[in-house]
Amino acid sequence: MRADARENRARVLAVARELFAQRGLDVPMATIARRAGVGVATLYRRFPTKEALVVEAFTEQFALCQAAIDEALIDPDPWRGFCTVIEKVCVLQASDRGFTAAFVASFPDLHTEVRDRTWHGFAALVQRAKDSGSLRADFSPHDLTLVLMANGGLASAPVEVAVAASQRLVAYLLEAFRSGTDQLPPAVPLSLDLVLR
Amino acid sequence: MRADARENRARVLAVARELFAQRGLDVPMATIARRAGVGVATLYRRFPTKEALVVEAFTEQFALCQAAIDEALIDPDPWRGFCTVIEKVCVLQASDRGFTAAFVASFPDLHTEVRDRTWHGFAALVQRAKDSGSLRADFSPHDLTLVLMANGGLASAPVEVAVAASQRLVAYLLEAFRSGTDQLPPAVPLSLDLVLR
DNA sequence: CGCCAAGTGGACGGTGCTCTCCACTTACGA
DNA sequence: TCGTAAGTGGAGAGCACCGTCCACTTGGCG
């Protein structure tokens, strides 16, 4: 690959990440191209479709999620590990407007590879937290999806507001996850497949 | 207005309500027209713009929200009143895919008239619940918006799933609203203006 | 230095949407 | 029954977007 081409590709990706974060996924490809100082054709040569660009632009964030889980599994305090994961992922989601959309948009592709690993990691985290007595027994791993979807609902607000709101929401939820005095409606098996439509 | 015209108008409105609930607000006007057995022109004659149709289609639901608050203010048990409002509104929102979008889409029009009334009603409800000692003191009326936005995030799932998920989410949140042992991040003044973009 | 594959940009086709225009039809008062 | 204003449907204007095509430019190897 020629040097100038590689540079252009990198610039496109950077611009895409920025615009997706600020304005969500419905930024026109032409806008991204213009802001990156290239023509649309260049953009499409590197990323055959918009979805491809989206996926590539967000793989970094997905890796961060995975890393958060891995790290939490090492934390000697199971409850703190559990909380940290939820807090980290929610901040990530709230501070990047395209995150949720990218997540579902790319799900058919991530397929079982990354997905199952993340899921099992989180399930383990949940079990550890339950065993230590800090997480309520009727918490379901599916509740992670519940949290993600709920938190995603904040994305329509401007970023700083969304982050602040997300922090308060997460604080409320974590408190509810810990105490566990009341009877809950049954857990809903929200595999993200469902969400994907 | 001629009899046949009135009938057509009603049919359009019914179809619109149904389709918006099932599929969200991005149903094409042509689809609504076809399903109602009329041409697009007829539709546009009655509702000069798509937004007008949306607003008209959802005024019923808005009234239901208002009624829920009024009713709750009469409830002798302040905490039960508070819970009922949140539960009712959230179910409404989760079972109708277009609800949230319609809510924000029509906000500039509802303007101060309905809006302030709803807001003051809810604030009163909150105060009552706090005074009775059942609602945590650091709960903010702005947290209603927080709940609405979070609950709105569930709307991308199929309706029955969304309702079930919403019920569990609300149960978690209400528990957190009641107990109130932990320190919270500050409330975020999420006036819906902000959400509107 | 010169060649050419790799790279480029902008015009353009295709699609799907909202809303308008206008020639035609129909309810209904007189 | 008949005239007419109210009502109607469908074609299409206008717009925004995704993705393609092709004549042109340029980096960098030999």
PDB file of N, CA, C and O (backbone and C1' of nucleotides) in Angstrom, chain A residues 1-2 8 37-39 41-42 45, chain C residues 4-12:
ATOM      1  N   MET A   1       0.852  -1.208   0.000  1.00  0.00           N
ATOM      2  CA  MET A   1       0.000   0.000   0.000  1.00  0.00           C
ATOM      3  C   MET A   1       0.881   1.249   0.000  1.00  0.00           C
ATOM      4  O   MET A   1       1.840   1.349   0.768  1.00  0.00           O
ATOM      5  N   ARG A   2       0.511   2.168  -0.853  1.00  0.00           N
ATOM      6  CA  ARG A   2       1.338   3.368  -0.994  1.00  0.00           C
ATOM      7  C   ARG A   2       1.229   4.243   0.246  1.00  0.00           C
ATOM      8  O   ARG A   2       0.217   4.225   0.954  1.00  0.00           O
ATOM      9  N   ASN A   8      -4.079   8.629   4.050  1.00  0.00           N
ATOM     10  CA  ASN A   8      -5.486   8.985   3.820  1.00  0.00           C
ATOM     11  C   ASN A   8      -6.427   8.077   4.585  1.00  0.00           C
ATOM     12  O   ASN A   8      -7.390   8.528   5.199  1.00  0.00           O
ATOM     13  N   GLY A  37     -10.673  15.391   3.725  1.00  0.00           N
ATOM     14  CA  GLY A  37      -9.943  15.938   2.583  1.00  0.00           C
ATOM     15  C   GLY A  37      -9.733  14.947   1.451  1.00  0.00           C
ATOM     16  O   GLY A  37      -8.745  15.002   0.728  1.00  0.00           O
ATOM     17  N   VAL A  38     -10.653  14.023   1.292  1.00  0.00           N
ATOM     18  CA  VAL A  38     -10.560  13.072   0.173  1.00  0.00           C
ATOM     19  C   VAL A  38     -11.906  13.018  -0.550  1.00  0.00           C
ATOM     20  O   VAL A  38     -12.880  13.614  -0.094  1.00  0.00           O
ATOM     21  N   GLY A  39     -11.948  12.330  -1.649  1.00  0.00           N
ATOM     22  CA  GLY A  39     -13.208  12.143  -2.378  1.00  0.00           C
ATOM     23  C   GLY A  39     -13.912  10.910  -1.862  1.00  0.00           C
ATOM     24  O   GLY A  39     -13.324  10.086  -1.169  1.00  0.00           O
ATOM     25  N   ALA A  41     -14.852   8.359  -3.463  1.00  0.00           N
ATOM     26  CA  ALA A  41     -14.325   7.140  -4.077  1.00  0.00           C
ATOM     27  C   ALA A  41     -13.194   6.556  -3.248  1.00  0.00           C
ATOM     28  O   ALA A  41     -13.123   5.349  -3.022  1.00  0.00           O
ATOM     29  N   THR A  42     -12.343   7.433  -2.760  1.00  0.00           N
ATOM     30  CA  THR A  42     -11.223   7.002  -1.923  1.00  0.00           C
ATOM     31  C   THR A  42     -11.750   6.276  -0.693  1.00  0.00           C
ATOM     32  O   THR A  42     -11.289   5.201  -0.330  1.00  0.00           O
ATOM     33  N   ARG A  45     -13.015   2.973  -1.587  1.00  0.00           N
ATOM     34  CA  ARG A  45     -11.979   2.020  -1.970  1.00  0.00           C
ATOM     35  C   ARG A  45     -11.451   1.318  -0.723  1.00  0.00           C
ATOM     36  O   ARG A  45     -11.195   0.110  -0.722  1.00  0.00           O
TER      37      ARG A  45
ATOM     38  P    DC C   4       5.024   1.118 -19.164  1.00  0.00           P
ATOM     39  O5'  DC C   4       4.032   0.774 -17.975  1.00  0.00           O
ATOM     40  C5'  DC C   4       4.555   0.141 -16.785  1.00  0.00           C
ATOM     41  C4'  DC C   4       3.615   0.371 -15.633  1.00  0.00           C
ATOM     42  C3'  DC C   4       2.129   0.445 -16.022  1.00  0.00           C
ATOM     43  O3'  DC C   4       1.366  -0.177 -14.995  1.00  0.00           O
ATOM     44  C1'  DC C   4       2.711   2.348 -14.809  1.00  0.00           C
ATOM     45  P    DA C   5       0.793  -1.697 -15.229  1.00  0.00           P
ATOM     46  O5'  DA C   5       0.392  -2.111 -13.753  1.00  0.00           O
ATOM     47  C5'  DA C   5       1.411  -2.447 -12.816  1.00  0.00           C
ATOM     48  C4'  DA C   5       1.176  -1.745 -11.492  1.00  0.00           C
ATOM     49  C3'  DA C   5      -0.205  -1.968 -10.869  1.00  0.00           C
ATOM     50  O3'  DA C   5      -0.036  -2.044  -9.463  1.00  0.00           O
ATOM     51  C1'  DA C   5       0.122   0.336 -11.206  1.00  0.00           C
ATOM     52  P    DA C   6      -1.157  -2.630  -8.537  1.00  0.00           P
ATOM     53  O5'  DA C   6      -1.329  -1.462  -7.468  1.00  0.00           O
ATOM     54  C5'  DA C   6      -0.168  -0.775  -7.004  1.00  0.00           C
ATOM     55  C4'  DA C   6      -0.566   0.611  -6.576  1.00  0.00           C
ATOM     56  C3'  DA C   6      -1.874   0.664  -5.794  1.00  0.00           C
ATOM     57  O3'  DA C   6      -1.607   1.344  -4.590  1.00  0.00           O
ATOM     58  C1'  DA C   6      -1.875   2.302  -7.514  1.00  0.00           C
ATOM     59  P    DG C   7      -2.772   1.688  -3.583  1.00  0.00           P
ATOM     60  O5'  DG C   7      -3.247   3.113  -4.088  1.00  0.00           O
ATOM     61  C5'  DG C   7      -2.383   4.224  -3.906  1.00  0.00           C
ATOM     62  C4'  DG C   7      -3.057   5.441  -4.457  1.00  0.00           C
ATOM     63  C3'  DG C   7      -4.408   5.774  -3.806  1.00  0.00           C
ATOM     64  O3'  DG C   7      -4.291   7.047  -3.201  1.00  0.00           O
ATOM     65  C1'  DG C   7      -4.492   5.991  -6.160  1.00  0.00           C
ATOM     66  P    DT C   8      -5.508   7.589  -2.390  1.00  0.00           P
ATOM     67  O5'  DT C   8      -6.232   8.495  -3.469  1.00  0.00           O
ATOM     68  C5'  DT C   8      -5.579   9.688  -3.919  1.00  0.00           C
ATOM     69  C4'  DT C   8      -6.421  10.328  -4.999  1.00  0.00           C
ATOM     70  C3'  DT C   8      -7.828  10.675  -4.535  1.00  0.00           C
ATOM     71  O3'  DT C   8      -7.900  12.067  -4.306  1.00  0.00           O
ATOM     72  C1'  DT C   8      -7.778   9.796  -6.760  1.00  0.00           C
ATOM     73  P    DG C   9      -8.960  12.593  -3.329  1.00  0.00           P
ATOM     74  O5'  DG C   9      -9.963  13.239  -4.386  1.00  0.00           O
ATOM     75  C5'  DG C   9      -9.484  14.248  -5.257  1.00  0.00           C
ATOM     76  C4'  DG C   9     -10.529  14.535  -6.308  1.00  0.00           C
ATOM     77  C3'  DG C   9     -11.909  14.856  -5.744  1.00  0.00           C
ATOM     78  O3'  DG C   9     -12.485  15.857  -6.560  1.00  0.00           O
ATOM     79  C1'  DG C   9     -12.069  12.977  -7.165  1.00  0.00           C
ATOM     80  P    DG C  10     -13.323  16.989  -5.980  1.00  0.00           P
ATOM     81  O5'  DG C  10     -14.480  17.122  -7.071  1.00  0.00           O
ATOM     82  C5'  DG C  10     -14.143  16.991  -8.452  1.00  0.00           C
ATOM     83  C4'  DG C  10     -15.243  16.243  -9.180  1.00  0.00           C
ATOM     84  C3'  DG C  10     -16.664  16.583  -8.713  1.00  0.00           C
ATOM     85  O3'  DG C  10     -17.463  16.624  -9.878  1.00  0.00           O
ATOM     86  C1'  DG C  10     -16.368  14.291  -8.657  1.00  0.00           C
ATOM     87  P    DA C  11     -18.785  17.480  -9.930  1.00  0.00           P
ATOM     88  O5'  DA C  11     -19.429  16.988 -11.316  1.00  0.00           O
ATOM     89  C5'  DA C  11     -18.610  16.376 -12.310  1.00  0.00           C
ATOM     90  C4'  DA C  11     -19.294  15.122 -12.852  1.00  0.00           C
ATOM     91  C3'  DA C  11     -20.822  15.194 -12.896  1.00  0.00           C
ATOM     92  O3'  DA C  11     -21.266  14.551 -14.080  1.00  0.00           O
ATOM     93  C1'  DA C  11     -20.189  13.342 -11.609  1.00  0.00           C
ATOM     94  P    DC C  12     -22.762  14.561 -14.612  1.00  0.00           P
ATOM     95  O5'  DC C  12     -23.293  13.087 -14.354  1.00  0.00           O
ATOM     96  C5'  DC C  12     -22.401  11.960 -14.483  1.00  0.00           C
ATOM     97  C4'  DC C  12     -23.080  10.733 -13.923  1.00  0.00           C
ATOM     98  C3'  DC C  12     -24.616  10.805 -13.891  1.00  0.00           C
ATOM     99  O3'  DC C  12     -25.132   9.640 -14.500  1.00  0.00           O
ATOM    100  C1'  DC C  12     -23.770  10.157 -11.772  1.00  0.00           C
TER     101       DC C  12
END
